[in-house]
Amino acid sequence: KRSNVNGVVTLLVDSQPLSVFCHMGNFGCGDGEWTPVMKIDGRKTTFHYNKHYWIKNQGYNLPGGETGFDRQESKLPTYWNTSFFKICLGMKIHQQLRFIVIHEQADSLYSLIADGQYRATSLGGEKWKELIGSQGSLQYNCNKEGFNFVCSWSGYSKARIGIVSNNEDECDSCNSRIRFGTAGRPGNSNTCGNEADVSPDNGDKHIKAMGYILVQ
């Protein structure tokens, strides 16, 4: 049941009732009803790139879906059972929330990510840096963005959603990224936020963010 104000509503997902915090109106991603899918704490490894949550129909801390833009991590059944035409991505750093939107139609976020195939987006580095604000930093080359991008050399940046960059004219040894569900150097322990070194455009960064993924 939906309402026309922000608040907890009950959805029917997989024939089961699911309580979620429904975000209404333009909080940074445009008007309409936004359904929460995931909340990722960059300081924790729950949703590290290699964790099974990205490739399985398995939820995590479902009550966290009722609490809005806080620090409770969660993955809801909406990850594998909610179609959409837009994805809202948010990061909170020092209590400052920033959002960007990807216009992408899919049967579910699971259908975009679980098979591990790279799917490109075309927002551009400056748009991705809006998630970080004035501290956002990326290198000048490579600039591969989208879903499931993995740099060619073993041990370097990879992530489920976002952008990676490099100081060289290839994507072998990427040293910077703004992403959700990340792994690899630099900052293998940072699962959501901005990592950048080796001559990035705004200085070295090691920023761990609280990330939010919603769909419409």
CSV table of C-alpha atoms in Angstrom, one decimal:
chain,number,residue,atom,x,y,z
A,1,LYS,CA,0.0,0.0,0.0
A,2,ARG,CA,1.4,3.4,-1.1
A,3,SER,CA,0.8,6.8,0.4
A,4,ASN,CA,1.6,10.3,-0.9
A,5,VAL,CA,4.0,11.2,1.9
A,6,ASN,CA,7.4,9.8,3.1
A,7,GLY,CA,7.0,6.9,5.5
A,8,VAL,CA,6.8,3.2,6.0
A,9,VAL,CA,4.6,1.3,3.6
A,10,THR,CA,3.9,-2.4,3.1
A,11,LEU,CA,4.7,-3.9,-0.3
A,12,LEU,CA,3.9,-7.4,-1.5
A,13,VAL,CA,7.2,-9.0,-2.6
A,14,ASP,CA,7.6,-12.7,-3.4
A,15,SER,CA,4.0,-13.0,-2.2
A,16,GLN,CA,5.1,-11.8,1.2
A,17,PRO,CA,4.5,-8.5,2.9
A,18,LEU,CA,7.6,-6.3,3.2
A,19,SER,CA,7.7,-3.0,5.1
A,20,VAL,CA,9.9,-0.4,3.6
A,21,PHE,CA,10.4,3.4,3.9
A,22,CYS,CA,8.9,4.9,0.8
A,23,HIS,CA,10.6,8.1,-0.3
A,24,MET,CA,8.2,10.6,-2.0
A,25,GLY,CA,9.0,13.7,-3.9
A,26,ASN,CA,12.3,15.2,-5.0
A,27,PHE,CA,14.8,14.6,-2.2
A,28,GLY,CA,17.6,14.8,-4.8
A,29,CYS,CA,16.6,12.2,-7.5
A,30,GLY,CA,13.5,13.7,-9.0
A,31,ASP,CA,9.8,13.5,-8.2
A,32,GLY,CA,7.9,10.3,-7.7
A,33,GLU,CA,7.9,7.2,-5.4
A,34,TRP,CA,11.4,5.7,-4.7
A,35,THR,CA,11.7,2.2,-3.4
A,36,PRO,CA,14.7,1.3,-1.3
A,37,VAL,CA,16.9,-1.6,-2.4
A,38,MET,CA,20.2,-1.5,-0.5
A,39,LYS,CA,22.1,0.5,2.1
A,40,ILE,CA,25.9,0.0,2.2
A,41,ASP,CA,28.3,1.2,4.9
A,42,GLY,CA,31.7,1.8,3.3
A,43,ARG,CA,33.5,1.1,6.6
A,44,LYS,CA,32.2,-2.5,6.6
A,45,THR,CA,32.7,-5.5,4.3
A,46,THR,CA,29.1,-6.8,4.3
A,47,PHE,CA,28.7,-5.7,0.6
A,48,HIS,CA,32.3,-6.0,-0.5
A,49,TYR,CA,32.5,-6.8,-4.3
A,50,ASN,CA,33.2,-10.5,-3.7
A,51,LYS,CA,30.4,-11.1,-1.1
A,52,HIS,CA,27.6,-13.4,-2.1
A,53,TYR,CA,24.8,-10.9,-1.5
A,54,TRP,CA,25.4,-9.4,-5.0
A,55,ILE,CA,24.8,-12.7,-6.8
A,56,LYS,CA,22.1,-14.4,-4.7
A,57,ASN,CA,18.5,-13.8,-3.9
A,58,GLN,CA,19.2,-13.3,-0.2
A,59,GLY,CA,18.2,-10.4,2.0
A,60,TYR,CA,20.1,-8.8,4.8
A,61,ASN,CA,18.7,-7.0,7.8
A,62,LEU,CA,15.2,-6.4,6.3
A,63,PRO,CA,14.2,-4.0,9.2
A,64,GLY,CA,16.9,-1.7,7.9
A,65,GLY,CA,14.6,-1.0,4.9
A,66,GLU,CA,12.2,0.8,7.2
A,67,THR,CA,14.6,3.4,8.6
A,68,GLY,CA,15.4,5.8,5.8
A,69,PHE,CA,18.8,7.3,5.2
A,70,ASP,CA,20.6,6.1,8.4
A,71,ARG,CA,23.6,3.9,8.9
A,72,GLN,CA,21.8,0.6,9.1
A,73,GLU,CA,23.0,-1.7,6.3
A,74,SER,CA,20.3,-3.6,4.4
A,75,LYS,CA,19.5,-5.5,1.3
A,76,LEU,CA,15.8,-6.0,0.5
A,77,PRO,CA,13.9,-8.5,-1.7
A,78,THR,CA,13.4,-5.5,-4.0
A,79,TYR,CA,17.0,-6.3,-5.2
A,80,TRP,CA,15.7,-9.3,-7.1
A,81,ASN,CA,12.0,-8.7,-7.5
A,82,THR,CA,11.4,-5.0,-8.5
A,83,SER,CA,11.6,-3.7,-12.0
A,84,PHE,CA,12.5,-0.1,-12.7
A,85,PHE,CA,13.5,2.5,-15.2
A,86,LYS,CA,15.6,4.7,-13.0
A,87,ILE,CA,18.2,4.1,-10.2
A,88,CYS,CA,18.8,6.6,-7.5
A,89,LEU,CA,22.3,6.5,-6.0
A,90,GLY,CA,23.1,8.4,-2.8
A,91,MET,CA,26.2,8.8,-0.6
A,92,LYS,CA,26.3,10.3,2.9
A,93,ILE,CA,29.6,11.8,4.1
A,94,HIS,CA,29.7,13.7,7.3
A,95,GLN,CA,25.9,13.9,7.4
A,96,GLN,CA,25.8,15.5,4.0
A,97,LEU,CA,23.6,13.5,1.5
A,98,ARG,CA,24.2,13.8,-2.3
A,99,PHE,CA,22.4,11.9,-5.1
A,100,ILE,CA,22.7,11.1,-8.8
A,101,VAL,CA,20.3,9.2,-11.1
A,102,ILE,CA,21.0,6.5,-13.7
A,103,HIS,CA,18.4,6.1,-16.4
A,104,GLU,CA,18.4,2.4,-16.8
A,105,GLN,CA,15.5,0.0,-17.4
A,106,ALA,CA,15.7,-3.6,-16.0
A,107,ASP,CA,13.7,-6.4,-14.5
A,108,SER,CA,15.7,-5.9,-11.2
A,109,LEU,CA,19.1,-4.8,-9.9
A,110,TYR,CA,19.9,-8.5,-9.6
A,111,SER,CA,19.4,-8.9,-13.4
A,112,LEU,CA,22.0,-6.2,-14.0
A,113,ILE,CA,24.6,-7.4,-11.5
A,114,ALA,CA,24.4,-11.1,-10.6
A,115,ASP,CA,25.8,-12.5,-13.9
A,116,GLY,CA,29.0,-10.5,-13.5
A,117,GLN,CA,28.8,-9.0,-17.0
A,118,TYR,CA,30.0,-5.5,-17.5
A,119,ARG,CA,27.1,-3.1,-18.5
A,120,ALA,CA,28.1,0.5,-19.3
A,121,THR,CA,26.6,3.8,-18.3
A,122,SER,CA,27.5,7.2,-19.6
A,123,LEU,CA,27.1,9.8,-16.8
A,124,GLY,CA,30.7,11.0,-16.9
A,125,GLY,CA,33.3,11.5,-14.1
A,126,GLU,CA,32.1,14.9,-13.1
A,127,LYS,CA,28.6,13.6,-12.5
A,128,TRP,CA,29.9,10.7,-10.4
A,129,LYS,CA,32.0,13.1,-8.3
A,130,GLU,CA,28.8,14.9,-7.3
A,131,LEU,CA,28.2,12.1,-4.9
A,132,ILE,CA,31.3,13.1,-3.0
A,133,GLY,CA,31.0,16.9,-3.3
A,134,SER,CA,34.0,19.2,-3.5
A,135,GLN,CA,36.4,16.4,-2.3
A,136,GLY,CA,35.6,14.1,-5.2
A,137,SER,CA,38.7,12.9,-7.0
A,138,LEU,CA,39.4,10.7,-10.0
A,139,GLN,CA,42.3,10.1,-12.5
A,140,TYR,CA,42.0,11.4,-16.0
A,141,ASN,CA,42.0,8.3,-18.1
A,142,CYS,CA,40.1,5.0,-18.5
A,143,ASN,CA,36.8,6.3,-17.0
A,144,LYS,CA,34.9,3.1,-17.3
A,145,GLU,CA,31.5,3.3,-15.6
A,146,GLY,CA,28.5,1.2,-15.1
A,147,PHE,CA,27.9,-2.2,-13.5
A,148,ASN,CA,30.5,-5.0,-12.8
A,149,PHE,CA,33.6,-3.2,-14.1
A,150,VAL,CA,36.8,-5.0,-13.2
A,151,CYS,CA,40.2,-3.5,-14.1
A,152,SER,CA,42.4,-5.9,-16.1
A,153,TRP,CA,45.3,-6.4,-13.7
A,154,SER,CA,44.6,-8.7,-10.8
A,155,GLY,CA,44.2,-6.9,-7.5
A,156,TYR,CA,43.2,-3.5,-8.9
A,157,SER,CA,39.8,-1.7,-8.6
A,158,LYS,CA,36.5,-3.4,-9.3
A,159,ALA,CA,33.0,-2.6,-8.3
A,160,ARG,CA,29.4,-3.5,-8.8
A,161,ILE,CA,28.2,0.1,-9.6
A,162,GLY,CA,30.2,3.2,-10.3
A,163,ILE,CA,33.2,4.5,-12.2
A,164,VAL,CA,36.9,3.6,-12.2
A,165,SER,CA,39.8,5.7,-13.6
A,166,ASN,CA,43.5,5.5,-14.3
A,167,ASN,CA,46.5,7.8,-14.8
A,168,GLU,CA,47.5,5.8,-17.9
A,169,ASP,CA,45.7,5.4,-21.2
A,170,GLU,CA,44.3,2.0,-20.4
A,171,CYS,CA,42.2,0.3,-17.7
A,172,ASP,CA,44.7,-2.3,-16.5
A,173,SER,CA,45.9,-0.7,-13.2
A,174,CYS,CA,43.1,1.6,-12.2
A,175,ASN,CA,44.0,3.6,-9.0
A,176,SER,CA,40.8,5.6,-8.5
A,177,ARG,CA,37.1,4.9,-8.2
A,178,ILE,CA,33.7,6.2,-6.9
A,179,ARG,CA,31.6,3.1,-6.4
A,180,PHE,CA,29.2,0.9,-4.6
A,181,GLY,CA,30.3,-2.6,-3.7
A,182,THR,CA,34.0,-2.2,-4.3
A,183,ALA,CA,37.2,-4.2,-3.9
A,184,GLY,CA,40.9,-4.0,-4.9
A,185,ARG,CA,43.7,-1.5,-4.6
A,186,PRO,CA,43.7,1.2,-3.5
A,187,GLY,CA,41.6,0.8,-0.3
A,188,ASN,CA,40.4,-2.7,-0.6
A,189,SER,CA,38.5,-2.3,2.7
A,190,ASN,CA,36.5,0.6,1.4
A,191,THR,CA,33.3,-0.9,0.0
A,192,CYS,CA,31.5,2.4,-0.8
A,193,GLY,CA,32.9,5.8,-1.5
A,194,ASN,CA,35.9,7.4,-3.2
A,195,GLU,CA,39.5,6.0,-3.4
A,196,ALA,CA,42.1,7.9,-5.5
A,197,ASP,CA,45.8,8.0,-5.7
A,198,VAL,CA,48.6,8.2,-8.4
A,199,SER,CA,48.0,11.8,-9.7
A,200,PRO,CA,44.2,12.1,-9.5
A,201,ASP,CA,42.5,15.4,-10.4
A,202,ASN,CA,41.7,16.5,-6.9
A,203,GLY,CA,44.4,14.9,-4.7
A,204,ASP,CA,44.6,11.5,-3.0
A,205,LYS,CA,41.3,10.5,-1.3
A,206,HIS,CA,40.3,7.7,1.0
A,207,ILE,CA,36.6,8.5,1.7
A,208,LYS,CA,34.3,5.9,3.1
A,209,ALA,CA,30.6,6.8,2.6
A,210,MET,CA,27.2,5.5,3.6
A,211,GLY,CA,25.6,4.4,0.3
A,212,TYR,CA,21.9,4.2,-0.7
A,213,ILE,CA,20.4,2.5,-3.7
A,214,LEU,CA,16.7,3.1,-4.6
A,215,VAL,CA,14.7,2.5,-7.8
A,216,GLN,CA,11.7,3.8,-9.5
